[in-house]
PDB file of C-alpha atoms in Angstrom:
ATOM      1  CA  MET A 215     -53.461 -43.931 -54.896  1.00 40.00           C
ATOM      2  CA  ALA A 216     -51.774 -43.572 -51.538  1.00 40.00           C
ATOM      3  CA  THR A 217     -49.404 -40.649 -51.007  1.00 40.00           C
ATOM      4  CA  THR A 218     -46.593 -40.230 -48.541  1.00 40.00           C
ATOM      5  CA  GLU A 219     -47.287 -37.506 -45.983  1.00 41.00           C
ATOM      6  CA  GLN A 220     -44.831 -34.638 -46.349  1.00 43.00           C
ATOM      7  CA  PRO A 221     -43.663 -32.503 -43.422  1.00 43.00           C
ATOM      8  CA  SER A 222     -45.350 -29.168 -43.118  1.00 42.00           C
ATOM      9  CA  ALA A 223     -43.534 -26.005 -44.074  1.00 42.00           C
ATOM     10  CA  ALA A 224     -43.308 -24.995 -40.423  1.00 42.00           C
ATOM     11  CA  GLU A 225     -41.695 -28.295 -39.466  1.00 40.00           C
ATOM     12  CA  ALA A 226     -39.286 -28.131 -42.389  1.00 41.00           C
ATOM     13  CA  ALA A 227     -38.240 -24.642 -41.330  1.00 42.00           C
ATOM     14  CA  GLY A 228     -37.594 -25.793 -37.783  1.00 42.00           C
ATOM     15  CA  ALA A 229     -40.652 -24.232 -36.189  1.00 44.00           C
ATOM     16  CA  GLN A 230     -41.669 -25.237 -32.683  1.00 46.00           C
ATOM     17  CA  THR A 231     -43.945 -28.281 -32.920  1.00 46.00           C
ATOM     18  CA  PRO A 232     -45.464 -30.168 -30.009  1.00 48.00           C
ATOM     19  CA  ALA A 233     -42.981 -33.008 -30.518  1.00 48.00           C
ATOM     20  CA  ARG A 234     -40.064 -30.621 -30.719  1.00 45.00           C
ATOM     21  CA  ALA A 235     -41.203 -28.731 -27.617  1.00 47.00           C
ATOM     22  CA  GLN A 236     -41.547 -32.015 -25.713  1.00 51.00           C
ATOM     23  CA  ALA A 237     -38.027 -33.045 -26.737  1.00 47.00           C
ATOM     24  CA  GLN A 238     -36.594 -29.715 -25.657  1.00 47.00           C
ATOM     25  CA  ALA A 239     -38.415 -29.909 -22.361  1.00 47.00           C
ATOM     26  CA  LYS A 240     -36.644 -33.184 -21.678  1.00 46.00           C
ATOM     27  CA  ALA A 241     -33.199 -31.654 -22.329  1.00 45.00           C
ATOM     28  CA  PRO A 242     -31.138 -31.533 -19.147  1.00 47.00           C
ATOM     29  CA  ALA A 243     -31.293 -28.202 -17.373  1.00 47.00           C
ATOM     30  CA  GLY A 244     -27.601 -28.506 -16.520  1.00 47.00           C
ATOM     31  CA  ALA A 245     -26.643 -28.035 -20.169  1.00 44.00           C
ATOM     32  CA  ALA A 246     -28.234 -24.597 -20.276  1.00 44.00           C
ATOM     33  CA  ALA A 247     -26.669 -23.687 -16.955  1.00 47.00           C
ATOM     34  CA  ALA A 248     -23.251 -24.775 -18.173  1.00 45.00           C
ATOM     35  CA  ALA A 249     -23.651 -22.789 -21.377  1.00 40.00           C
ATOM     36  CA  ALA A 250     -24.541 -19.690 -19.391  1.00 48.00           C
ATOM     37  CA  ALA A 251     -21.723 -20.194 -16.881  1.00 50.00           C
ATOM     38  CA  ALA A 252     -18.981 -20.549 -19.485  1.00 54.00           C
ATOM     39  CA  PRO A 253     -19.225 -16.959 -20.809  1.00 81.00           C
ATOM     40  CA  VAL A 254     -19.376 -15.636 -17.232  1.00 76.00           C
ATOM     41  CA  GLY A 255     -16.196 -17.481 -16.308  1.00 78.00           C
ATOM     42  CA  ALA A 256     -14.426 -16.305 -19.440  1.00 85.00           C
ATOM     43  CA  ARG A 257     -15.474 -12.713 -18.859  1.00 87.00           C
ATOM     44  CA  GLY A 258     -14.446 -12.872 -15.221  1.00 88.00           C
ATOM     45  CA  THR A 259     -11.023 -14.206 -16.141  1.00 90.00           C
ATOM     46  CA  LEU A 260     -10.609 -11.492 -18.769  1.00 91.00           C
ATOM     47  CA  TYR A 261     -11.531  -8.708 -16.359  1.00 91.00           C
ATOM     48  CA  ALA A 262      -9.226 -10.078 -13.661  1.00 91.00           C
ATOM     49  CA  ALA A 263      -6.389 -10.420 -16.189  1.00 92.00           C
ATOM     50  CA  LEU A 264      -6.858  -6.797 -17.259  1.00 93.00           C
ATOM     51  CA  GLY A 265      -6.615  -5.812 -13.610  1.00 92.00           C
ATOM     52  CA  VAL A 266      -3.358  -7.734 -13.238  1.00 92.00           C
ATOM     53  CA  LEU A 267      -1.976  -6.075 -16.365  1.00 93.00           C
ATOM     54  CA  SER A 268      -2.945  -2.662 -14.981  1.00 94.00           C
ATOM     55  CA  PHE A 269      -1.338  -3.315 -11.602  1.00 93.00           C
ATOM     56  CA  SER A 270       1.851  -4.701 -13.137  1.00 91.00           C
ATOM     57  CA  PHE A 271       2.976  -1.170 -14.015  1.00 92.00           C
ATOM     58  CA  SER A 272       2.244   0.252 -10.557  1.00 92.00           C
ATOM     59  CA  PHE A 273       5.792  -0.152  -9.244  1.00 91.00           C
ATOM     60  CA  PRO A 274       7.455   1.421 -12.312  1.00 92.00           C
ATOM     61  CA  GLY A 275       4.817   4.161 -12.257  1.00 94.00           C
ATOM     62  CA  THR A 276       5.574   4.852  -8.596  1.00 93.00           C
ATOM     63  CA  VAL A 277       9.314   5.054  -9.318  1.00 92.00           C
ATOM     64  CA  TRP A 278       8.594   7.552 -12.081  1.00 94.00           C
ATOM     65  CA  ALA A 279       6.408   9.618  -9.733  1.00 95.00           C
ATOM     66  CA  LEU A 280       9.242   9.668  -7.176  1.00 93.00           C
ATOM     67  CA  ASP A 281      11.378  11.348  -9.858  1.00 92.00           C
ATOM     68  CA  GLY A 282       9.563  14.592  -9.082  1.00 94.00           C
ATOM     69  CA  PHE A 283       7.660  14.061  -5.824  1.00 94.00           C
ATOM     70  CA  GLY A 284       8.788  13.206  -2.331  1.00 93.00           C
ATOM     71  CA  PRO A 285       7.538   9.870  -0.957  1.00 92.00           C
ATOM     72  CA  TRP A 286       4.853  11.334   1.261  1.00 95.00           C
ATOM     73  CA  SER A 287       3.758  13.805  -1.397  1.00 95.00           C
ATOM     74  CA  ALA A 288       3.462  10.978  -3.921  1.00 95.00           C
ATOM     75  CA  ILE A 289       1.337   8.977  -1.499  1.00 94.00           C
ATOM     76  CA  GLY A 290      -1.021  11.831  -0.674  1.00 95.00           C
ATOM     77  CA  VAL A 291      -1.383  13.340  -4.141  1.00 96.00           C
ATOM     78  CA  ARG A 292      -2.151  10.022  -5.840  1.00 96.00           C
ATOM     79  CA  GLY A 293      -4.896   9.373  -3.299  1.00 96.00           C
ATOM     80  CA  VAL A 294      -6.422  12.828  -3.686  1.00 97.00           C
ATOM     81  CA  LEU A 295      -6.420  12.639  -7.496  1.00 97.00           C
ATOM     82  CA  ALA A 296      -7.940   9.146  -7.404  1.00 96.00           C
ATOM     83  CA  ALA A 297     -10.646  10.383  -5.011  1.00 96.00           C
ATOM     84  CA  LEU A 298     -11.526  13.211  -7.415  1.00 97.00           C
ATOM     85  CA  ILE A 299     -11.933  10.701 -10.266  1.00 96.00           C
ATOM     86  CA  ALA A 300     -13.901   8.240  -8.147  1.00 95.00           C
ATOM     87  CA  GLY A 301     -16.089  10.922  -6.579  1.00 96.00           C
ATOM     88  CA  THR A 302     -16.912  12.365  -9.989  1.00 96.00           C
ATOM     89  CA  ALA A 303     -17.889   8.916 -11.282  1.00 95.00           C
ATOM     90  CA  LEU A 304     -20.167   8.357  -8.286  1.00 96.00           C
ATOM     91  CA  LEU A 305     -21.843  11.746  -8.716  1.00 97.00           C
ATOM     92  CA  VAL A 306     -22.298  11.487 -12.494  1.00 96.00           C
ATOM     93  CA  THR A 307     -23.869   8.030 -12.246  1.00 94.00           C
ATOM     94  CA  ARG A 308     -25.900   9.009  -9.162  1.00 94.00           C
ATOM     95  CA  ALA A 309     -24.655   5.918  -7.391  1.00 93.00           C
ATOM     96  CA  PRO A 310     -26.673   5.052  -4.286  1.00 93.00           C
ATOM     97  CA  LEU A 311     -25.038   4.987  -0.901  1.00 93.00           C
ATOM     98  CA  PRO A 312     -23.776   1.554   0.166  1.00 93.00           C
ATOM     99  CA  ALA A 313     -25.891  -0.465   2.574  1.00 92.00           C
ATOM    100  CA  ARG A 314     -25.140   0.055   6.242  1.00 91.00           C
ATOM    101  CA  GLY A 315     -23.619  -3.405   6.541  1.00 91.00           C
ATOM    102  CA  ASP A 316     -21.153  -2.735   3.699  1.00 93.00           C
ATOM    103  CA  TRP A 317     -19.325   0.210   5.248  1.00 95.00           C
ATOM    104  CA  ALA A 318     -17.057  -1.925   7.422  1.00 94.00           C
ATOM    105  CA  ALA A 319     -15.836  -3.907   4.407  1.00 93.00           C
ATOM    106  CA  LEU A 320     -15.377  -0.679   2.440  1.00 95.00           C
ATOM    107  CA  ALA A 321     -13.264   0.669   5.301  1.00 95.00           C
ATOM    108  CA  VAL A 322     -10.974  -2.362   4.923  1.00 95.00           C
ATOM    109  CA  VAL A 323     -10.753  -1.662   1.172  1.00 94.00           C
ATOM    110  CA  ALA A 324      -9.896   1.972   1.907  1.00 95.00           C
ATOM    111  CA  GLY A 325      -7.295   1.137   4.532  1.00 94.00           C
ATOM    112  CA  GLY A 326      -5.696  -1.695   2.575  1.00 93.00           C
ATOM    113  CA  CYS A 327      -5.869  -0.623  -1.080  1.00 92.00           C
ATOM    114  CA  ALA A 328      -6.142   3.167  -0.939  1.00 92.00           C
ATOM    115  CA  VAL A 329      -3.841   3.966   1.994  1.00 94.00           C
ATOM    116  CA  GLY A 330      -1.779   1.052   3.306  1.00 93.00           C
ATOM    117  CA  PHE A 331      -0.522  -0.509   0.085  1.00 92.00           C
ATOM    118  CA  PRO A 332       0.424   2.772  -1.636  1.00 92.00           C
ATOM    119  CA  LEU A 333       2.116   4.029   1.526  1.00 93.00           C
ATOM    120  CA  LEU A 334       4.187   0.936   2.273  1.00 93.00           C
ATOM    121  CA  THR A 335       5.209   0.177  -1.300  1.00 91.00           C
ATOM    122  CA  THR A 336       6.220   3.784  -1.954  1.00 92.00           C
ATOM    123  CA  LEU A 337       8.422   3.756   1.134  1.00 91.00           C
ATOM    124  CA  ALA A 338       9.910   0.425   0.040  1.00 89.00           C
ATOM    125  CA  LEU A 339      10.680   1.673  -3.465  1.00 88.00           C
ATOM    126  CA  GLN A 340      12.914   4.401  -2.057  1.00 86.00           C
ATOM    127  CA  THR A 341      15.591   1.792  -1.296  1.00 81.00           C
ATOM    128  CA  SER A 342      14.455  -1.292  -3.208  1.00 78.00           C
ATOM    129  CA  SER A 343      14.531  -1.946  -6.953  1.00 76.00           C
ATOM    130  CA  THR A 344      11.366  -2.585  -8.924  1.00 81.00           C
ATOM    131  CA  ALA A 345      12.381  -6.224  -9.450  1.00 74.00           C
ATOM    132  CA  ASN A 346      13.047  -6.792  -5.762  1.00 71.00           C
ATOM    133  CA  SER A 347       9.794  -5.123  -4.742  1.00 79.00           C
ATOM    134  CA  ALA A 348       7.848  -7.534  -6.944  1.00 76.00           C
ATOM    135  CA  ILE A 349       8.237 -10.100  -4.137  1.00 71.00           C
ATOM    136  CA  VAL A 350       5.123  -8.708  -2.474  1.00 73.00           C
ATOM    137  CA  ILE A 351       3.058  -9.497  -5.541  1.00 75.00           C
ATOM    138  CA  GLY A 352       4.406 -13.043  -5.628  1.00 75.00           C
ATOM    139  CA  ALA A 353       2.884 -13.858  -2.247  1.00 77.00           C
ATOM    140  CA  LEU A 354      -0.243 -11.705  -2.623  1.00 81.00           C
ATOM    141  CA  PRO A 355      -2.443 -14.360  -4.306  1.00 78.00           C
ATOM    142  CA  MET A 356      -1.803 -16.798  -1.461  1.00 75.00           C
ATOM    143  CA  ALA A 357      -2.589 -14.189   1.164  1.00 79.00           C
ATOM    144  CA  THR A 358      -5.736 -13.105  -0.683  1.00 80.00           C
ATOM    145  CA  ALA A 359      -6.943 -16.702  -0.993  1.00 77.00           C
ATOM    146  CA  ALA A 360      -6.318 -17.243   2.722  1.00 76.00           C
ATOM    147  CA  PHE A 361      -8.303 -14.133   3.695  1.00 81.00           C
ATOM    148  CA  SER A 362     -11.091 -15.201   1.333  1.00 78.00           C
ATOM    149  CA  ALA A 363     -11.213 -18.705   2.792  1.00 76.00           C
ATOM    150  CA  VAL A 364     -11.638 -17.237   6.283  1.00 77.00           C
ATOM    151  CA  LEU A 365     -14.314 -14.781   5.150  1.00 79.00           C
ATOM    152  CA  THR A 366     -16.398 -17.232   3.138  1.00 74.00           C
ATOM    153  CA  ARG A 367     -15.654 -20.311   5.281  1.00 75.00           C
ATOM    154  CA  ARG A 368     -14.992 -22.239   2.097  1.00 74.00           C
ATOM    155  CA  ARG A 369     -12.068 -24.595   1.744  1.00 75.00           C
ATOM    156  CA  PRO A 370     -10.313 -24.652  -1.639  1.00 75.00           C
ATOM    157  CA  SER A 371      -9.257 -28.092  -2.801  1.00 81.00           C
ATOM    158  CA  LYS A 372      -5.845 -29.612  -2.090  1.00 84.00           C
ATOM    159  CA  VAL A 373      -4.972 -29.330  -5.772  1.00 86.00           C
ATOM    160  CA  PHE A 374      -5.787 -25.623  -5.669  1.00 82.00           C
ATOM    161  CA  TRP A 375      -3.601 -25.021  -2.627  1.00 83.00           C
ATOM    162  CA  ALA A 376      -0.760 -27.152  -3.977  1.00 87.00           C
ATOM    163  CA  ALA A 377      -0.680 -25.202  -7.242  1.00 85.00           C
ATOM    164  CA  ALA A 378      -1.031 -21.862  -5.447  1.00 81.00           C
ATOM    165  CA  LEU A 379       1.769 -22.705  -3.011  1.00 85.00           C
ATOM    166  CA  THR A 380       4.006 -23.863  -5.831  1.00 87.00           C
ATOM    167  CA  GLY A 381       3.380 -20.723  -7.845  1.00 83.00           C
ATOM    168  CA  GLY A 382       3.835 -18.424  -4.878  1.00 81.00           C
ATOM    169  CA  ALA A 383       7.002 -20.164  -3.748  1.00 84.00           C
ATOM    170  CA  THR A 384       8.412 -20.040  -7.280  1.00 84.00           C
ATOM    171  CA  VAL A 385       7.827 -16.304  -7.616  1.00 80.00           C
ATOM    172  CA  ILE A 386       9.208 -15.596  -4.137  1.00 80.00           C
ATOM    173  CA  ALA A 387      12.317 -17.686  -4.793  1.00 81.00           C
ATOM    174  CA  PHE A 388      12.820 -15.932  -8.105  1.00 78.00           C
ATOM    175  CA  THR A 389      12.483 -12.423  -6.694  1.00 72.00           C
ATOM    176  CA  LEU A 390      14.744 -13.270  -3.730  1.00 75.00           C
ATOM    177  CA  THR A 391      17.327 -14.502  -6.194  1.00 76.00           C
ATOM    178  CA  GLN A 392      17.117 -11.179  -7.983  1.00 67.00           C
ATOM    179  CA  SER A 393      17.859  -9.387  -4.716  1.00 67.00           C
ATOM    180  CA  HIS A 394      20.685 -11.830  -3.866  1.00 72.00           C
ATOM    181  CA  GLY A 395      18.746 -13.192  -0.892  1.00 71.00           C
ATOM    182  CA  LYS A 396      19.452 -10.233   1.381  1.00 68.00           C
ATOM    183  CA  PRO A 397      16.215  -8.996   2.982  1.00 66.00           C
ATOM    184  CA  THR A 398      16.268  -5.323   3.945  1.00 74.00           C
ATOM    185  CA  VAL A 399      14.012  -2.883   5.747  1.00 83.00           C
ATOM    186  CA  ALA A 400      12.169  -2.489   2.451  1.00 83.00           C
ATOM    187  CA  GLU A 401      11.009  -6.106   2.732  1.00 79.00           C
ATOM    188  CA  LEU A 402       9.322  -5.244   6.048  1.00 84.00           C
ATOM    189  CA  TYR A 403       7.370  -2.516   4.297  1.00 90.00           C
ATOM    190  CA  LEU A 404       6.503  -4.932   1.514  1.00 87.00           C
ATOM    191  CA  PHE A 405       5.346  -7.616   3.947  1.00 86.00           C
ATOM    192  CA  GLY A 406       3.037  -5.097   5.604  1.00 91.00           C
ATOM    193  CA  ALA A 407       1.770  -4.042   2.174  1.00 91.00           C
ATOM    194  CA  LEU A 408       1.101  -7.694   1.355  1.00 88.00           C
ATOM    195  CA  VAL A 409      -1.089  -8.183   4.414  1.00 90.00           C
ATOM    196  CA  VAL A 410      -3.175  -5.018   4.129  1.00 93.00           C
ATOM    197  CA  CYS A 411      -3.638  -5.334   0.354  1.00 91.00           C
ATOM    198  CA  ALA A 412      -4.705  -8.991   0.614  1.00 89.00           C
ATOM    199  CA  ALA A 413      -7.339  -7.983   3.155  1.00 91.00           C
ATOM    200  CA  GLY A 414      -8.560  -5.196   0.870  1.00 90.00           C
ATOM    201  CA  TYR A 415      -8.718  -7.577  -2.103  1.00 87.00           C
ATOM    202  CA  ALA A 416     -10.623 -10.225  -0.173  1.00 87.00           C
ATOM    203  CA  PHE A 417     -13.191  -7.855   1.357  1.00 90.00           C
ATOM    204  CA  GLY A 418     -13.550  -5.918  -1.887  1.00 87.00           C
ATOM    205  CA  GLY A 419     -13.911  -9.058  -3.974  1.00 82.00           C
ATOM    206  CA  ARG A 420     -16.615 -10.327  -1.663  1.00 85.00           C
ATOM    207  CA  LEU A 421     -18.503  -7.031  -1.933  1.00 88.00           C
ATOM    208  CA  SER A 422     -18.228  -7.156  -5.722  1.00 83.00           C
ATOM    209  CA  ALA A 423     -20.511 -10.179  -5.783  1.00 79.00           C
ATOM    210  CA  ARG A 424     -23.433  -7.905  -4.844  1.00 85.00           C
ATOM    211  CA  MET A 425     -22.181  -4.402  -5.722  1.00 87.00           C
ATOM    212  CA  PRO A 426     -20.653  -3.217  -9.013  1.00 89.00           C
ATOM    213  CA  GLY A 427     -16.901  -3.540  -8.696  1.00 84.00           C
ATOM    214  CA  TRP A 428     -16.196   0.041  -9.708  1.00 89.00           C
ATOM    215  CA  ARG A 429     -18.397   1.294  -6.881  1.00 93.00           C
ATOM    216  CA  VAL A 430     -16.484  -0.831  -4.376  1.00 91.00           C
ATOM    217  CA  ILE A 431     -13.158   0.814  -5.148  1.00 92.00           C
ATOM    218  CA  ALA A 432     -14.767   4.223  -5.742  1.00 95.00           C
ATOM    219  CA  TRP A 433     -16.264   4.301  -2.251  1.00 96.00           C
ATOM    220  CA  GLY A 434     -13.034   2.920  -0.805  1.00 95.00           C
ATOM    221  CA  VAL A 435     -10.969   5.667  -2.448  1.00 96.00           C
ATOM    222  CA  VAL A 436     -13.437   8.343  -1.352  1.00 96.00           C
ATOM    223  CA  LEU A 437     -13.364   7.040   2.235  1.00 96.00           C
ATOM    224  CA  ALA A 438      -9.556   7.309   2.195  1.00 96.00           C
ATOM    225  CA  ALA A 439      -9.634  10.870   0.831  1.00 96.00           C
ATOM    226  CA  PRO A 440      -9.471  12.679   4.219  1.00 96.00           C
ATOM    227  CA  VAL A 441      -6.283  10.799   5.133  1.00 95.00           C
ATOM    228  CA  ASN A 442      -4.677  11.515   1.759  1.00 96.00           C
ATOM    229  CA  ILE A 443      -5.684  15.182   1.872  1.00 97.00           C
ATOM    230  CA  ALA A 444      -4.057  15.511   5.292  1.00 97.00           C
ATOM    231  CA  VAL A 445      -0.886  13.765   4.080  1.00 95.00           C
ATOM    232  CA  SER A 446      -0.713  16.019   1.017  1.00 96.00           C
ATOM    233  CA  ALA A 447      -1.259  19.170   3.059  1.00 96.00           C
ATOM    234  CA  TRP A 448       1.618  18.233   5.339  1.00 96.00           C
ATOM    235  CA  ALA A 449       4.039  16.807   2.784  1.00 95.00           C
ATOM    236  CA  LEU A 450       3.883  19.228  -0.136  1.00 94.00           C
ATOM    237  CA  PRO A 451       5.320  22.207   1.797  1.00 94.00           C
ATOM    238  CA  HIS A 452       8.064  20.029   3.336  1.00 93.00           C
ATOM    239  CA  GLU A 453       9.225  17.980   0.349  1.00 93.00           C
ATOM    240  CA  PRO A 454      10.743  19.329  -2.883  1.00 91.00           C
ATOM    241  CA  VAL A 455       8.576  18.961  -5.975  1.00 92.00           C
ATOM    242  CA  HIS A 456      10.019  18.900  -9.499  1.00 91.00           C
ATOM    243  CA  LEU A 457       7.310  18.490 -12.128  1.00 90.00           C
ATOM    244  CA  THR A 458       9.237  16.526 -14.734  1.00 93.00           C
ATOM    245  CA  ALA A 459       7.466  14.739 -17.589  1.00 93.00           C
ATOM    246  CA  LYS A 460       8.360  11.364 -16.080  1.00 93.00           C
ATOM    247  CA  ALA A 461       6.995  12.364 -12.695  1.00 95.00           C
ATOM    248  CA  LEU A 462       3.727  13.618 -14.175  1.00 96.00           C
ATOM    249  CA  VAL A 463       3.197  10.488 -16.271  1.00 96.00           C
ATOM    250  CA  GLY A 464       3.966   8.272 -13.279  1.00 95.00           C
ATOM    251  CA  MET A 465       1.634  10.234 -11.008  1.00 96.00           C
ATOM    252  CA  ALA A 466      -1.166  10.180 -13.584  1.00 96.00           C
ATOM    253  CA  TYR A 467      -0.848   6.418 -13.930  1.00 96.00           C
ATOM    254  CA  ILE A 468      -0.743   5.483 -10.254  1.00 95.00           C
ATOM    255  CA  ALA A 469      -3.642   7.833  -9.489  1.00 95.00           C
ATOM    256  CA  ALA A 470      -5.966   7.038 -12.406  1.00 95.00           C
ATOM    257  CA  VAL A 471      -5.095   3.379 -13.057  1.00 95.00           C
ATOM    258  CA  SER A 472      -3.284   1.835 -10.085  1.00 93.00           C
ATOM    259  CA  GLN A 473      -5.528   3.516  -7.532  1.00 92.00           C
ATOM    260  CA  PHE A 474      -8.858   3.368  -9.364  1.00 93.00           C
ATOM    261  CA  GLY A 475      -9.183   2.139 -12.970  1.00 93.00           C
ATOM    262  CA  GLY A 476      -7.322  -1.135 -12.461  1.00 92.00           C
ATOM    263  CA  PHE A 477      -9.494  -1.967  -9.473  1.00 89.00           C
ATOM    264  CA  VAL A 478     -12.656  -1.444 -11.528  1.00 90.00           C
ATOM    265  CA  VAL A 479     -11.889  -4.402 -13.795  1.00 91.00           C
ATOM    266  CA  TRP A 480     -10.125  -6.353 -11.021  1.00 89.00           C
ATOM    267  CA  TYR A 481     -13.077  -6.337  -8.642  1.00 86.00           C
ATOM    268  CA  LYS A 482     -15.486  -7.058 -11.502  1.00 87.00           C
ATOM    269  CA  GLY A 483     -13.450 -10.133 -12.360  1.00 88.00           C
ATOM    270  CA  MET A 484     -13.372 -11.227  -8.717  1.00 84.00           C
ATOM    271  CA  GLY A 485     -17.115 -10.826  -8.471  1.00 83.00           C
ATOM    272  CA  LEU A 486     -17.628 -13.108 -11.504  1.00 86.00           C
ATOM    273  CA  ILE A 487     -15.148 -15.941 -10.846  1.00 85.00           C
ATOM    274  CA  GLY A 488     -14.510 -15.644  -7.106  1.00 82.00           C
ATOM    275  CA  VAL A 489     -11.729 -14.147  -5.008  1.00 78.00           C
ATOM    276  CA  ALA A 490      -9.581 -17.267  -4.738  1.00 76.00           C
ATOM    277  CA  ARG A 491      -9.420 -18.048  -8.449  1.00 81.00           C
ATOM    278  CA  ALA A 492      -9.019 -14.443  -9.550  1.00 83.00           C
ATOM    279  CA  SER A 493      -6.195 -13.920  -7.077  1.00 77.00           C
ATOM    280  CA  GLN A 494      -4.153 -16.710  -8.648  1.00 78.00           C
ATOM    281  CA  LEU A 495      -3.977 -14.806 -11.929  1.00 85.00           C
ATOM    282  CA  GLN A 496      -1.875 -12.321 -10.034  1.00 81.00           C
ATOM    283  CA  LEU A 497       0.954 -14.842  -9.959  1.00 78.00           C
ATOM    284  CA  ALA A 498       1.815 -13.467 -13.390  1.00 83.00           C
ATOM    285  CA  GLN A 499       2.043  -9.880 -12.143  1.00 85.00           C
ATOM    286  CA  PRO A 500       5.667  -9.982 -10.890  1.00 82.00           C
ATOM    287  CA  LEU A 501       6.810 -11.310 -14.244  1.00 81.00           C
ATOM    288  CA  LEU A 502       5.009  -8.508 -16.053  1.00 88.00           C
ATOM    289  CA  THR A 503       6.511  -5.999 -13.627  1.00 87.00           C
ATOM    290  CA  LEU A 504       9.964  -7.412 -14.312  1.00 81.00           C
ATOM    291  CA  LEU A 505       9.286  -7.076 -18.030  1.00 85.00           C
ATOM    292  CA  TRP A 506       8.501  -3.373 -17.626  1.00 89.00           C
ATOM    293  CA  ALA A 507      11.580  -3.005 -15.430  1.00 85.00           C
ATOM    294  CA  VAL A 508      13.746  -4.322 -18.265  1.00 84.00           C
ATOM    295  CA  LEU A 509      12.057  -2.544 -21.174  1.00 86.00           C
ATOM    296  CA  LEU A 510      11.338   0.819 -19.587  1.00 84.00           C
ATOM    297  CA  MET A 511      13.709   1.161 -16.643  1.00 81.00           C
ATOM    298  CA  GLY A 512      16.852  -0.581 -17.846  1.00 79.00           C
ATOM    299  CA  GLU A 513      17.061  -3.106 -15.008  1.00 77.00           C
ATOM    300  CA  GLN A 514      18.954  -6.330 -15.724  1.00 72.00           C
ATOM    301  CA  ILE A 515      17.061  -9.631 -15.408  1.00 69.00           C
ATOM    302  CA  GLY A 516      18.728 -13.056 -15.373  1.00 68.00           C
ATOM    303  CA  ALA A 517      18.063 -16.018 -17.647  1.00 70.00           C
ATOM    304  CA  ALA A 518      15.741 -17.627 -15.073  1.00 72.00           C
ATOM    305  CA  VAL A 519      12.810 -15.495 -16.275  1.00 72.00           C
ATOM    306  CA  PRO A 520      11.562 -17.898 -19.002  1.00 70.00           C
ATOM    307  CA  LEU A 521      11.667 -20.915 -16.676  1.00 79.00           C
ATOM    308  CA  THR A 522       9.864 -19.022 -13.937  1.00 80.00           C
ATOM    309  CA  ALA A 523       7.251 -17.824 -16.414  1.00 75.00           C
ATOM    310  CA  CYS A 524       6.507 -21.396 -17.546  1.00 80.00           C
ATOM    311  CA  ILE A 525       6.119 -22.671 -13.961  1.00 84.00           C
ATOM    312  CA  VAL A 526       3.898 -19.770 -12.956  1.00 81.00           C
ATOM    313  CA  LEU A 527       1.681 -20.039 -16.010  1.00 77.00           C
ATOM    314  CA  ALA A 528       1.274 -23.777 -15.378  1.00 84.00           C
ATOM    315  CA  CYS A 529       0.226 -23.053 -11.786  1.00 83.00           C
ATOM    316  CA  ILE A 530      -2.303 -20.485 -12.992  1.00 78.00           C
ATOM    317  CA  VAL A 531      -3.846 -23.031 -15.357  1.00 78.00           C
ATOM    318  CA  VAL A 532      -4.142 -25.594 -12.549  1.00 82.00           C
ATOM    319  CA  THR A 533      -5.692 -23.161 -10.067  1.00 76.00           C
ATOM    320  CA  GLN A 534      -8.193 -21.953 -12.637  1.00 69.00           C
ATOM    321  CA  ARG A 535      -9.362 -25.528 -13.261  1.00 72.00           C
ATOM    322  CA  ALA A 536      -9.249 -26.738  -9.669  1.00 72.00           C
ATOM    323  CA  ARG A 537     -12.521 -26.971  -7.807  1.00 54.00           C
ATOM    324  CA  THR A 538     -12.675 -24.462  -4.959  1.00 48.00           C
ATOM    325  CA  SER A 539     -15.927 -25.517  -3.354  1.00 46.00           C
TER     326      SER A 539
END
């Protein structure tokens, strides 16, 4: 009597058989690559978003620090404290010295992110409100993408640039409306901060593709330490210092988070998804800063905030999906 051949136990359990192995071998390699790339892109976006969230409180934190420190003291002390944190992290992890060819880029990171941006924005915040100062963040993604395009010689797509321009213009128009369209000397400081910070972001983001992001900012902060030590040594004896609770909290934040911790996740995100795409997430930073200004600092914000938020978020979605190759 003939019997029907039953599958073996191994086949029924899904074990690897020659037929199954042959079928899997024929599966397109692109599917596996796409599956691996998706988590990387999601993680990169998450890290970059955490960086944006961290930076969004930098202006309020600086204003709080100015409650007890003079402007030059605030600039120097935050840099020295950040260098102590970064230097300790480098020593504890026994981080190797950067390659000889990386020092020039790290010098740009130091000059732009650890000296120039803190200096210029602190000076601006002496006469400008937190909401008005957010204008520099509105244009920062565009400037960062431009620096990145020059460095990498890659040309983002027209859709990418159109969305980035729209988002940047929307944020700039919004912040100018908040300041009644009257540029002041503070805006000159902010424009300078925009340029130097964009350069630091672009060079640092490029380095993060081959060096852990936290090391990029750590070495940058350590390189800037001599300048910040000199500024502190000069400023502290000449400027009054009142160690209020608000001033201490603000100083702790801008030193530990704005100057170091935020950059750790920011550069990691840039290294995973690219400088241009990560920078566009920063279009949301002015809106977050304005939120903190309202909730924590009592500043008044007009009804245009929800509309601006919708436009900016739409631009972020477009830039994230646009091809940048």
